[in-house]
CSV table of C-alpha atoms in Angstrom, one decimal:
chain,number,residue,atom,x,y,z
L,1,MET,CA,-1.1,106.1,9.0
L,2,GLU,CA,-1.4,106.0,12.7
L,3,THR,CA,2.4,106.2,12.9
L,4,ILE,CA,2.5,109.3,10.6
L,5,LEU,CA,-0.1,111.1,12.6
L,6,ALA,CA,1.7,110.3,15.8
L,7,ASN,CA,5.0,111.7,14.4
L,8,MET,CA,3.3,114.9,13.2
L,9,GLU,CA,1.7,115.4,16.6
L,10,ALA,CA,5.1,114.9,18.2
L,11,MET,CA,6.6,117.4,15.8
L,12,SER,CA,3.9,120.0,16.7
L,13,LEU,CA,4.4,119.6,20.3
L,14,CYS,CA,8.1,119.9,19.9
L,15,MET,CA,7.7,123.2,17.9
L,16,GLY,CA,5.4,124.6,20.5
L,17,ARG,CA,7.8,123.9,23.3
L,18,THR,CA,10.7,125.5,21.3
L,19,GLU,CA,8.7,128.7,20.8
L,20,GLU,CA,7.9,128.9,24.4
L,21,ALA,CA,11.6,128.6,25.2
L,22,GLY,CA,12.5,131.3,22.8
L,23,ALA,CA,14.8,129.1,20.8
L,24,VAL,CA,13.2,129.9,17.4
L,25,ASP,CA,14.2,133.4,16.5
L,26,SER,CA,14.1,133.3,12.7
L,27,PRO,CA,12.2,131.6,9.9
L,28,SER,CA,15.3,129.8,8.6
L,29,VAL,CA,15.9,128.2,11.9
L,30,GLN,CA,12.3,127.1,12.0
L,31,ARG,CA,12.6,125.7,8.4
L,32,ASP,CA,15.7,123.7,9.2
L,33,PHE,CA,14.1,122.3,12.2
L,34,VAL,CA,11.1,121.3,10.3
L,35,ASP,CA,13.2,119.6,7.6
L,36,VAL,CA,15.1,117.7,10.2
L,37,VAL,CA,12.0,116.6,12.0
L,38,THR,CA,10.3,115.7,8.7
L,39,CYS,CA,13.3,113.7,7.6
L,40,HIS,CA,13.5,111.9,10.9
L,41,SER,CA,9.8,111.2,10.7
L,42,MET,CA,10.0,109.7,7.3
L,43,GLN,CA,12.9,107.5,8.3
L,44,VAL,CA,10.9,106.4,11.3
L,45,LEU,CA,7.9,105.9,9.0
L,46,VAL,CA,9.9,103.8,6.5
L,47,ALA,CA,11.5,101.8,9.3
L,48,ASN,CA,8.1,101.2,10.8
L,49,TYR,CA,6.7,100.2,7.4
L,50,ASP,CA,9.5,97.8,6.7
L,51,ASN,CA,9.1,96.3,10.1
L,52,GLY,CA,5.4,96.0,9.6
L,53,SER,CA,5.8,94.4,6.1
L,54,ARG,CA,8.3,92.0,7.4
L,55,ALA,CA,6.1,91.1,10.3
L,56,GLN,CA,3.1,90.8,8.1
L,57,HIS,CA,5.1,88.5,5.7
L,58,GLU,CA,6.3,86.4,8.5
L,59,GLN,CA,2.8,86.3,9.8
L,60,SER,CA,1.6,85.2,6.4
L,61,ILE,CA,4.2,82.5,6.3
L,62,SER,CA,3.2,81.4,9.8
L,63,GLN,CA,-0.5,81.3,8.8
L,64,PHE,CA,0.4,79.3,5.7
L,65,LYS,CA,2.3,76.8,7.8
L,66,LEU,CA,-0.5,76.7,10.3
L,67,ARG,CA,-3.1,76.1,7.5
L,68,LYS,CA,-0.8,73.4,6.1
L,69,GLU,CA,-0.5,71.8,9.6
L,70,ILE,CA,-4.2,72.2,10.0
L,71,ASP,CA,-4.9,70.4,6.7
L,72,GLU,CA,-2.4,67.7,7.7
L,73,LEU,CA,-4.1,67.3,11.0
L,74,LYS,CA,-7.5,67.1,9.3
L,75,ALA,CA,-6.2,64.4,6.9
L,76,ALA,CA,-4.7,62.6,9.9
L,77,ASN,CA,-8.0,62.9,11.7
L,78,ARG,CA,-9.8,61.5,8.7
L,79,GLU,CA,-7.4,58.6,8.6
L,80,LEU,CA,-7.8,58.1,12.3
L,81,ARG,CA,-11.6,58.2,11.9
L,82,ASP,CA,-11.4,55.6,9.0
L,83,ALA,CA,-9.0,53.5,11.1
L,84,GLY,CA,-11.4,53.8,14.0
L,85,ILE,CA,-14.3,52.6,11.7
L,86,ARG,CA,-12.2,49.7,10.5
L,87,MET,CA,-11.2,48.8,14.1
L,88,ALA,CA,-14.8,48.9,15.1
L,89,ALA,CA,-15.7,46.5,12.3
L,90,ALA,CA,-12.7,44.3,13.3
L,91,ASN,CA,-13.8,44.4,16.9
L,92,VAL,CA,-17.3,43.2,15.8
L,93,ARG,CA,-15.7,40.4,13.9
L,94,LEU,CA,-13.4,39.6,16.8
L,95,ALA,CA,-16.4,39.6,19.1
L,96,ALA,CA,-18.1,37.1,16.8
L,97,GLY,CA,-14.9,35.0,16.6
L,98,ASN,CA,-14.6,35.2,20.4
L,99,LYS,CA,-18.1,33.8,20.8
L,100,LYS,CA,-17.2,30.9,18.5
L,101,LEU,CA,-14.0,30.3,20.4
L,102,ILE,CA,-15.9,30.3,23.7
L,103,ALA,CA,-18.3,27.8,22.2
L,104,GLU,CA,-15.4,25.7,20.9
L,105,ASN,CA,-13.6,26.0,24.3
L,106,GLU,CA,-16.8,24.7,26.0
L,107,ARG,CA,-17.0,21.8,23.6
L,108,LEU,CA,-13.3,21.0,24.0
L,109,THR,CA,-13.7,21.2,27.8
L,110,PHE,CA,-16.5,18.7,27.5
L,111,ASP,CA,-14.4,16.5,25.2
L,112,ASN,CA,-11.5,16.7,27.6
L,113,GLU,CA,-13.7,15.6,30.4
L,114,LYS,CA,-14.8,12.6,28.4
L,115,LEU,CA,-11.2,11.9,27.4
L,116,GLY,CA,-10.3,12.1,31.0
L,117,GLU,CA,-12.9,9.4,31.8
L,118,GLU,CA,-11.7,7.3,28.9
L,119,ASN,CA,-8.1,7.7,30.1
L,120,GLU,CA,-9.1,6.4,33.5
L,121,GLU,CA,-10.7,3.4,31.8
L,122,GLN,CA,-7.5,3.0,29.7
L,123,HIS,CA,-5.4,3.0,32.8
L,124,VAL,CA,-7.5,0.2,34.2
L,125,ARG,CA,-7.2,-1.7,31.0
L,126,ILE,CA,-3.5,-1.2,30.9
L,127,ALA,CA,-3.2,-2.5,34.4
L,128,GLN,CA,-5.2,-5.6,33.3
L,129,LEU,CA,-3.0,-6.0,30.3
L,130,ASP,CA,0.1,-5.7,32.4
L,131,ALA,CA,-1.2,-8.5,34.5
L,132,LEU,CA,-2.0,-10.5,31.4
L,133,VAL,CA,1.5,-9.8,30.0
L,134,GLY,CA,3.0,-11.2,33.2
L,135,ILE,CA,1.0,-14.3,32.8
L,136,LEU,CA,1.9,-14.6,29.1
L,137,TRP,CA,5.6,-14.2,30.0
L,138,SER,CA,5.4,-17.0,32.4
L,139,THR,CA,3.6,-19.1,29.7
L,140,VAL,CA,6.3,-18.1,27.2
L,141,PHE,CA,9.0,-19.4,29.5
L,142,GLU,CA,7.1,-22.7,29.8
L,143,PHE,CA,6.7,-22.8,26.0
L,144,ASP,CA,10.4,-22.2,25.6
L,145,GLU,CA,11.1,-25.3,27.6
L,146,GLU,CA,8.6,-27.3,25.6
L,147,SER,CA,10.0,-25.8,22.4
L,148,VAL,CA,13.5,-27.1,23.3
L,149,LYS,CA,12.0,-30.5,23.8
L,150,LEU,CA,10.0,-30.2,20.5
L,151,ASN,CA,13.1,-29.1,18.6
L,152,GLU,CA,15.0,-32.2,19.9
L,153,GLU,CA,12.1,-34.4,18.9
L,154,THR,CA,11.8,-32.7,15.5
L,155,ALA,CA,15.5,-33.3,14.9
L,156,LYS,CA,15.0,-36.9,15.8
L,157,LEU,CA,12.0,-37.2,13.5
L,158,LYS,CA,14.0,-35.5,10.7
L,159,ARG,CA,16.7,-38.1,11.0
L,160,GLU,CA,14.1,-40.8,11.0
L,161,ASN,CA,12.5,-39.2,7.9
L,162,ASP,CA,15.8,-39.1,6.1
L,163,ASP,CA,16.2,-42.8,6.9
L,164,MET,CA,12.7,-43.4,5.6
L,165,LYS,CA,13.5,-41.6,2.4
L,166,GLU,CA,16.4,-43.8,1.8
L,167,THR,CA,14.2,-46.8,2.6
L,168,ASN,CA,11.5,-45.6,0.3
L,169,ALA,CA,14.1,-45.0,-2.5
L,170,ALA,CA,15.2,-48.6,-2.1
L,171,ALA,CA,11.6,-49.7,-2.0
L,172,GLN,CA,10.8,-47.7,-5.2
L,173,VAL,CA,13.6,-49.6,-7.0
L,174,GLU,CA,12.0,-52.9,-5.9
L,175,ILE,CA,8.5,-51.6,-7.0
L,176,ASP,CA,9.9,-50.7,-10.4
L,177,ASP,CA,11.3,-54.2,-10.7
L,178,LEU,CA,8.0,-55.7,-9.5
L,179,LYS,CA,6.1,-53.6,-12.2
L,180,LYS,CA,8.4,-55.1,-14.8
L,181,ASP,CA,7.8,-58.6,-13.4
L,182,VAL,CA,4.0,-58.2,-13.3
L,183,LYS,CA,3.9,-56.8,-16.8
L,184,GLU,CA,5.9,-59.6,-18.1
L,185,LEU,CA,3.7,-62.1,-16.2
L,186,ILE,CA,0.6,-60.6,-17.8
L,187,GLU,CA,2.1,-60.7,-21.2
L,188,THR,CA,3.6,-64.1,-21.0
L,189,THR,CA,1.2,-66.0,-18.8
L,190,PHE,CA,-2.2,-64.3,-18.1
L,191,ASN,CA,-3.1,-63.2,-21.7
L,192,PRO,CA,-2.2,-66.6,-23.3
L,193,LEU,CA,-4.2,-68.3,-20.5
L,194,MET,CA,-7.2,-66.1,-21.1
L,195,LYS,CA,-6.9,-66.8,-24.9
L,196,ARG,CA,-7.5,-70.4,-24.2
L,197,VAL,CA,-10.1,-69.9,-21.4
L,198,VAL,CA,-12.3,-67.3,-23.0
L,199,ILE,CA,-13.1,-69.4,-26.0
L,200,ASP,CA,-15.1,-72.1,-24.2
L,201,MET,CA,-16.0,-70.8,-20.7
L,202,SER,CA,-19.0,-69.1,-19.3
L,203,ARG,CA,-19.0,-65.5,-18.4
L,204,LYS,CA,-19.0,-66.1,-14.7
L,205,THR,CA,-16.1,-68.5,-14.9
L,206,VAL,CA,-14.0,-65.9,-16.8
L,207,ILE,CA,-14.8,-63.2,-14.2
L,208,LYS,CA,-14.2,-65.6,-11.3
L,209,LEU,CA,-10.8,-66.6,-12.7
L,210,THR,CA,-9.9,-63.0,-13.2
L,211,TYR,CA,-10.9,-62.1,-9.7
L,212,GLU,CA,-8.9,-65.0,-8.3
L,213,PHE,CA,-5.8,-64.2,-10.4
L,214,LEU,CA,-5.9,-60.6,-9.2
L,215,GLY,CA,-6.3,-61.6,-5.6
L,216,LEU,CA,-9.8,-60.2,-5.2
L,217,PRO,CA,-12.3,-62.2,-3.1
L,218,THR,CA,-15.0,-63.8,-5.2
L,219,ARG,CA,-17.7,-62.5,-2.9
L,220,HIS,CA,-17.3,-59.2,-4.7
L,221,LEU,CA,-18.6,-60.7,-7.9
L,222,PRO,CA,-21.3,-58.4,-9.3
L,223,ASP,CA,-24.9,-59.5,-9.3
L,224,TRP,CA,-25.2,-59.7,-13.1
L,225,ALA,CA,-22.3,-62.3,-13.0
L,226,THR,CA,-24.7,-65.0,-11.7
L,227,PHE,CA,-27.6,-64.0,-13.9
L,228,ILE,CA,-26.6,-66.2,-16.8
L,229,ALA,CA,-23.9,-68.3,-15.2
L,230,GLU,CA,-24.0,-71.0,-17.9
L,231,GLU,CA,-24.2,-68.7,-20.9
L,232,ARG,CA,-21.2,-69.0,-23.2
L,233,PHE,CA,-19.5,-66.5,-25.4
L,234,LYS,CA,-20.7,-67.9,-28.7
L,235,THR,CA,-21.0,-64.6,-30.5
L,236,LYS,CA,-20.1,-61.0,-29.9
L,237,ASP,CA,-23.8,-60.0,-30.2
L,238,ALA,CA,-24.7,-62.5,-27.5
L,239,LEU,CA,-22.1,-61.1,-25.2
L,240,LEU,CA,-23.1,-57.5,-25.7
L,241,ALA,CA,-26.7,-58.5,-25.0
L,242,VAL,CA,-25.9,-59.5,-21.5
L,243,VAL,CA,-22.8,-57.5,-20.5
L,244,PRO,CA,-22.2,-53.9,-21.4
L,245,LYS,CA,-18.8,-53.6,-22.9
L,246,GLU,CA,-17.8,-50.7,-20.6
L,247,THR,CA,-18.6,-52.9,-17.6
L,248,PHE,CA,-16.5,-55.8,-18.8
L,249,ILE,CA,-13.6,-53.4,-19.7
L,250,HIS,CA,-13.7,-52.0,-16.2
L,251,LEU,CA,-13.4,-55.4,-14.7
L,252,ILE,CA,-10.6,-56.8,-16.7
L,253,PRO,CA,-8.6,-53.9,-18.1
L,254,GLU,CA,-5.3,-55.7,-18.5
L,255,LEU,CA,-6.7,-58.5,-20.7
L,256,ASP,CA,-6.3,-58.7,-24.4
L,257,LEU,CA,-9.9,-57.5,-25.0
L,258,GLY,CA,-9.6,-58.2,-28.7
L,259,LEU,CA,-10.4,-61.9,-27.9
L,260,ILE,CA,-13.8,-60.9,-26.6
L,261,TYR,CA,-14.6,-57.7,-28.6
L,262,ASP,CA,-12.9,-58.0,-31.9
L,263,ASP,CA,-13.9,-54.6,-33.3
L,264,MET,CA,-11.4,-51.7,-33.3
L,265,GLU,CA,-14.0,-49.4,-31.6
L,266,THR,CA,-14.1,-51.6,-28.6
L,267,ARG,CA,-10.3,-51.7,-28.4
L,268,ARG,CA,-10.1,-48.0,-28.5
L,269,LEU,CA,-12.7,-47.7,-25.8
L,270,ALA,CA,-10.9,-50.2,-23.7
L,271,ASN,CA,-7.6,-48.4,-24.0
L,272,ALA,CA,-9.3,-45.0,-23.2
L,273,VAL,CA,-11.3,-46.0,-20.1
L,274,ALA,CA,-9.7,-49.1,-18.6
L,275,HIS,CA,-7.3,-47.5,-16.1
L,276,GLN,CA,-9.4,-44.6,-14.9
L,277,ALA,CA,-12.6,-46.7,-14.5
L,278,THR,CA,-10.7,-49.5,-12.7
L,279,ARG,CA,-9.0,-47.1,-10.4
L,280,LYS,CA,-12.3,-45.5,-9.4
L,281,GLN,CA,-14.0,-48.8,-8.9
L,282,LEU,CA,-11.2,-50.3,-6.9
L,283,GLU,CA,-11.0,-47.1,-4.8
L,284,ARG,CA,-14.6,-47.6,-3.8
L,285,MET,CA,-14.1,-51.3,-3.2
L,286,ALA,CA,-11.0,-50.7,-1.1
L,287,SER,CA,-12.7,-48.1,1.0
L,288,SER,CA,-15.8,-50.2,1.6
L,289,GLU,CA,-13.9,-53.5,2.2
L,290,PRO,CA,-10.7,-53.2,4.3
L,291,ASP,CA,-9.6,-56.6,3.2
L,292,MET,CA,-5.9,-57.3,2.7
L,293,SER,CA,-6.5,-58.9,-0.7
L,294,VAL,CA,-8.4,-55.9,-1.9
L,295,ARG,CA,-5.6,-53.7,-0.7
L,296,ARG,CA,-3.1,-55.8,-2.4
L,297,LEU,CA,-5.2,-55.7,-5.6
L,298,TRP,CA,-5.4,-52.0,-5.4
L,299,ASP,CA,-1.6,-51.6,-4.9
L,300,ARG,CA,-1.0,-54.0,-7.8
L,301,LEU,CA,-3.3,-52.2,-10.2
L,302,ALA,CA,-2.0,-48.8,-9.1
L,303,MET,CA,1.4,-50.0,-10.4
L,304,PHE,CA,-0.2,-51.1,-13.7
L,305,SER,CA,-1.9,-47.7,-14.2
L,306,THR,CA,1.5,-45.8,-14.0
L,307,GLN,CA,2.9,-47.8,-16.9
């Protein structure tokens, strides 16, 4: 509207100036002039309106873009504010973590100081161990020399041992032959002799002859052997009354005990305990009396017990 009023005012001023100049002489001229001016004013008005609408439209678009940018900036600000809050919380946690790390660093520093002291002690110990190793190396060299000598002696002893094995093998053959001879001697000579002797001899005489035959000194006769020196083996009951059958079996395990104890139970007992009991008794006797005859008796009975 302001543009229309300005155009009408310009047209009035123009008409007044024309009349003053005497240019308008007739109504038709004035009418044509008015039409021209009015048409021009309308064109100017339309042009101004189009320009204003376009400018207003562009301004609206600009405002819309600005509002959109403002909204985006507000959203970005909110995100930044939230991020700032999260960063503040993270900073609080980091501060607490830093305090823990500081305390841990202090503890590690203290531990490092202690380790440094221990390292110094270890260096001292290492130096001592180095010295000890040097001594040990010198000792090892000495031991090497002695080891060479010992190896030579060991080889020599091994050769001697091999020779002894051969000798022992030969001796074992002789021992086996001796076992056969002794067994044959007992079966052919000793048992028949005792068959004749036991019938009419005192208990002490039988035991004494047994000791002498086996090569055992008679001073090892037990005390009960002299208790009834003149008693004779008249009956089995009389014998059992003075001598326990286990004791007699232990003393003469190689005899034909059926001559003295004629029952089967006694024979089974003799066969069961003779060797074991004799071995134990003679072991005690041989250990307490280092007499050659006792040793010889033990060796002889040891051969019997392996039959």
